[in-house]
Tab-separated table of C-alpha atoms in Angstrom:
chain	number	residue	atom	x	y	z
R	6	UNK	CA	-53.208	74.220	-44.777
R	7	UNK	CA	-52.031	77.812	-44.998
R	8	UNK	CA	-52.115	79.481	-48.403
R	9	UNK	CA	-48.879	80.382	-50.179
R	10	UNK	CA	-47.802	83.972	-50.885
R	11	UNK	CA	-50.365	85.833	-53.045
R	12	UNK	CA	-52.523	82.685	-53.255
R	13	UNK	CA	-56.330	82.698	-53.420
R	14	UNK	CA	-58.439	79.938	-51.855
R	15	UNK	CA	-62.236	79.601	-52.049
R	16	UNK	CA	-64.150	76.485	-51.041
R	17	UNK	CA	-64.223	73.883	-48.300
R	18	UNK	CA	-60.940	71.959	-48.251
R	19	UNK	CA	-59.441	73.973	-51.115
R	20	UNK	CA	-55.631	74.361	-51.021
R	21	UNK	CA	-53.418	76.859	-52.898
R	22	UNK	CA	-49.877	75.892	-51.895
R	23	UNK	CA	-48.087	77.281	-54.995
R	24	UNK	CA	-46.938	80.910	-55.065
R	25	UNK	CA	-49.639	83.123	-56.638
R	26	UNK	CA	-51.859	80.032	-57.133
R	27	UNK	CA	-55.672	80.056	-57.108
R	28	UNK	CA	-57.902	77.178	-55.917
R	29	UNK	CA	-61.676	77.685	-56.287
R	30	UNK	CA	-64.109	74.909	-55.361
R	31	UNK	CA	-64.513	72.215	-52.752
R	32	UNK	CA	-61.280	70.216	-52.468
R	33	UNK	CA	-59.604	72.131	-55.330
R	34	UNK	CA	-55.785	72.022	-55.170
R	35	UNK	CA	-53.390	74.472	-56.863
R	36	UNK	CA	-49.918	73.239	-55.881
R	37	UNK	CA	-47.781	74.787	-58.642
R	38	UNK	CA	-46.736	78.421	-58.976
R	39	UNK	CA	-49.197	80.618	-60.911
R	40	UNK	CA	-51.582	77.658	-61.369
R	41	UNK	CA	-55.393	77.802	-61.199
R	42	UNK	CA	-57.678	74.937	-60.099
R	43	UNK	CA	-61.367	75.605	-60.924
R	44	UNK	CA	-64.138	73.398	-59.606
R	45	UNK	CA	-64.677	70.668	-57.064
R	46	UNK	CA	-61.699	68.305	-56.857
R	47	UNK	CA	-59.720	70.054	-59.598
R	48	UNK	CA	-55.914	69.703	-59.424
R	49	UNK	CA	-53.455	72.212	-60.922
R	50	UNK	CA	-50.000	70.699	-60.340
R	51	UNK	CA	-48.102	72.283	-63.260
R	52	UNK	CA	-46.876	75.869	-63.165
R	53	UNK	CA	-48.758	78.454	-65.225
R	54	UNK	CA	-51.722	76.168	-66.042
R	55	UNK	CA	-55.489	76.259	-65.531
R	56	UNK	CA	-57.162	72.969	-64.560
R	57	UNK	CA	-60.914	72.277	-64.544
R	58	UNK	CA	-60.656	68.682	-63.315
R	59	UNK	CA	-58.190	65.990	-62.359
R	60	UNK	CA	-56.863	62.740	-63.809
R	61	UNK	CA	-59.885	60.463	-64.173
R	62	UNK	CA	-62.295	63.337	-63.423
R	63	UNK	CA	-61.968	65.459	-66.548
R	64	UNK	CA	-64.511	68.161	-67.437
R	65	UNK	CA	-65.529	70.027	-70.555
R	66	UNK	CA	-65.112	73.773	-70.922
R	67	UNK	CA	-68.300	74.960	-72.627
R	68	UNK	CA	-69.311	78.172	-74.403
R	69	UNK	CA	-65.771	79.128	-75.372
R	70	UNK	CA	-65.608	81.934	-77.927
R	71	UNK	CA	-63.380	81.558	-80.969
R	72	UNK	CA	-59.885	82.736	-80.118
R	73	UNK	CA	-58.685	85.437	-82.533
R	74	UNK	CA	-55.097	85.643	-81.275
R	75	UNK	CA	-52.325	83.083	-81.728
R	76	UNK	CA	-52.143	82.419	-77.979
R	77	UNK	CA	-55.932	82.167	-77.427
R	78	UNK	CA	-57.752	78.899	-76.787
R	79	UNK	CA	-59.348	77.280	-79.833
R	80	UNK	CA	-62.924	76.029	-79.622
R	81	UNK	CA	-64.214	72.881	-81.346
R	82	UNK	CA	-65.816	74.902	-84.139
R	83	UNK	CA	-62.460	76.442	-85.021
R	84	UNK	CA	-60.751	73.060	-84.816
R	85	UNK	CA	-63.376	71.392	-87.025
R	86	UNK	CA	-63.108	74.260	-89.521
R	87	UNK	CA	-59.317	73.962	-89.617
R	88	UNK	CA	-59.510	70.213	-90.140
R	89	UNK	CA	-62.138	70.643	-92.894
R	90	UNK	CA	-59.923	73.206	-94.648
R	91	UNK	CA	-56.881	70.933	-94.362
R	92	UNK	CA	-58.889	67.946	-95.636
R	93	UNK	CA	-60.261	69.982	-98.541
R	94	UNK	CA	-56.762	71.172	-99.461
R	95	UNK	CA	-55.363	67.637	-99.203
R	96	UNK	CA	-58.253	66.187	-101.227
R	97	UNK	CA	-57.819	68.874	-103.881
R	98	UNK	CA	-54.058	68.291	-104.108
R	99	UNK	CA	-54.550	64.523	-104.249
R	100	UNK	CA	-57.201	64.871	-106.959
R	101	UNK	CA	-54.921	67.208	-108.901
R	102	UNK	CA	-52.027	64.768	-108.558
R	103	UNK	CA	-54.256	61.843	-109.564
R	104	UNK	CA	-55.500	63.788	-112.608
R	105	UNK	CA	-51.928	64.695	-113.566
R	106	UNK	CA	-50.868	61.087	-113.130
R	107	UNK	CA	-53.780	59.883	-115.289
R	108	UNK	CA	-52.812	62.360	-118.027
R	109	UNK	CA	-49.159	61.325	-117.783
R	110	UNK	CA	-50.133	57.642	-117.845
R	111	UNK	CA	-52.321	58.268	-120.899
R	112	UNK	CA	-49.447	59.999	-122.682
R	113	UNK	CA	-47.063	57.160	-121.833
R	114	UNK	CA	-49.613	54.558	-122.981
R	115	UNK	CA	-50.076	56.445	-126.256
R	116	UNK	CA	-46.313	56.638	-126.798
R	117	UNK	CA	-45.905	52.936	-126.062
R	118	UNK	CA	-48.711	52.045	-128.491
R	119	UNK	CA	-47.071	54.253	-131.126
R	120	UNK	CA	-43.716	52.596	-130.449
R	121	UNK	CA	-45.293	49.124	-130.648
R	122	UNK	CA	-46.772	49.990	-134.056
R	123	UNK	CA	-43.424	51.338	-135.223
R	124	UNK	CA	-41.662	48.159	-134.091
R	125	UNK	CA	-44.290	46.120	-135.956
R	126	UNK	CA	-43.736	48.236	-139.103
R	127	UNK	CA	-39.969	47.725	-138.816
R	128	UNK	CA	-40.533	43.988	-138.412
R	129	UNK	CA	-42.797	43.929	-141.482
R	130	UNK	CA	-40.170	45.874	-143.450
R	131	UNK	CA	-37.446	43.432	-142.372
R	132	UNK	CA	-39.579	40.464	-143.421
R	133	UNK	CA	-40.294	42.146	-146.777
R	134	UNK	CA	-36.568	42.837	-147.364
R	135	UNK	CA	-35.669	39.263	-146.438
R	136	UNK	CA	-38.252	37.818	-148.832
R	137	UNK	CA	-37.185	40.201	-151.594
R	138	UNK	CA	-33.514	39.237	-151.219
R	139	UNK	CA	-34.078	35.490	-150.975
R	140	UNK	CA	-36.493	35.396	-153.921
R	141	UNK	CA	-33.921	37.099	-156.180
R	142	UNK	CA	-30.897	35.220	-154.833
R	143	UNK	CA	-31.381	32.168	-157.015
R	144	UNK	CA	-31.697	34.100	-160.266
R	145	UNK	CA	-28.428	33.969	-162.277
R	146	UNK	CA	-28.841	36.769	-164.799
R	147	UNK	CA	-27.140	40.107	-165.309
R	148	UNK	CA	-30.170	42.060	-163.993
R	149	UNK	CA	-32.331	40.881	-161.129
R	150	UNK	CA	-35.431	42.392	-159.545
R	151	UNK	CA	-36.905	41.105	-156.323
R	152	UNK	CA	-40.159	41.959	-154.591
R	153	UNK	CA	-41.184	40.980	-151.080
R	154	UNK	CA	-43.979	41.658	-148.654
R	155	UNK	CA	-43.930	41.333	-144.899
R	156	UNK	CA	-46.432	41.421	-142.079
R	157	UNK	CA	-46.076	41.827	-138.332
R	158	UNK	CA	-48.567	42.735	-135.616
R	159	UNK	CA	-51.179	44.092	-138.022
R	160	UNK	CA	-48.645	46.155	-139.972
R	161	UNK	CA	-47.556	45.425	-143.543
R	162	UNK	CA	-44.672	46.450	-145.783
R	163	UNK	CA	-43.528	46.102	-149.376
R	164	UNK	CA	-39.929	45.894	-150.537
R	165	UNK	CA	-38.420	46.210	-153.974
R	166	UNK	CA	-34.825	45.587	-154.970
R	167	UNK	CA	-32.669	45.650	-158.076
R	168	UNK	CA	-29.253	44.082	-158.632
R	169	UNK	CA	-26.963	44.537	-161.589
R	170	UNK	CA	-24.086	42.153	-162.168
R	171	UNK	CA	-21.283	44.301	-163.561
R	172	UNK	CA	-19.143	41.226	-164.110
R	173	UNK	CA	-18.761	37.778	-162.636
R	174	UNK	CA	-16.907	39.404	-159.761
R	175	UNK	CA	-18.842	42.646	-159.078
R	176	UNK	CA	-22.465	43.605	-158.403
R	177	UNK	CA	-24.367	46.748	-157.462
R	178	UNK	CA	-27.597	46.513	-155.484
R	179	UNK	CA	-30.340	49.028	-154.736
R	180	UNK	CA	-33.361	48.220	-152.580
R	181	UNK	CA	-35.960	49.666	-150.287
R	182	UNK	CA	-38.819	48.724	-148.013
R	183	UNK	CA	-41.919	50.790	-147.401
R	184	UNK	CA	-44.711	50.665	-144.852
R	185	UNK	CA	-47.520	53.096	-144.072
R	186	UNK	CA	-45.323	55.556	-142.125
R	187	UNK	CA	-41.757	54.277	-142.445
R	188	UNK	CA	-39.374	53.624	-145.283
R	189	UNK	CA	-35.898	52.219	-145.602
R	190	UNK	CA	-33.549	52.392	-148.584
R	191	UNK	CA	-30.158	50.807	-149.073
R	192	UNK	CA	-27.441	50.682	-151.709
R	193	UNK	CA	-24.703	48.089	-151.807
R	194	UNK	CA	-21.880	46.732	-153.902
R	195	UNK	CA	-20.283	43.311	-153.901
R	196	UNK	CA	-16.856	42.223	-155.162
R	197	UNK	CA	-15.218	38.829	-155.346
R	198	UNK	CA	-11.834	37.390	-156.466
């Protein structure tokens, strides 16, 4: 077959039918404009491409130097290096995120443990106040003192209360509960008619 305009053909049965195409090698075919087919049986059927084989007959391009420009071909060494750098960056970021998460989780766990202890102290204080109030409730004198202790979840508390009957119809009460880190104090008055 005749070569196209500005086409180059070298090899038995080689065909360069695309404008400015080059076919080098036995049976090489460069059918697209500005395409290059290199080697026996190579097919270049897309414009502005270089082919070193054909579908089902692929070849390797060996001894390719590292491409320094953005539009240069990349060799396997460059590709492996880029992947290793990306993997290292990803691993480092993941490790950093995992470390940050572990620190955050540790802080949250510590806060929850602190909150659990505080809830237990409040429960112990409530139990102490309840026992203080109920132990003094049955006493019918002008002055009453009550003491109570409470326990919850390994925490303990002590409460102390005083009530003064001002008359048969009025009382004043003062009481408090205390644990290792928390305290609660209350004042009250009662009237009846």
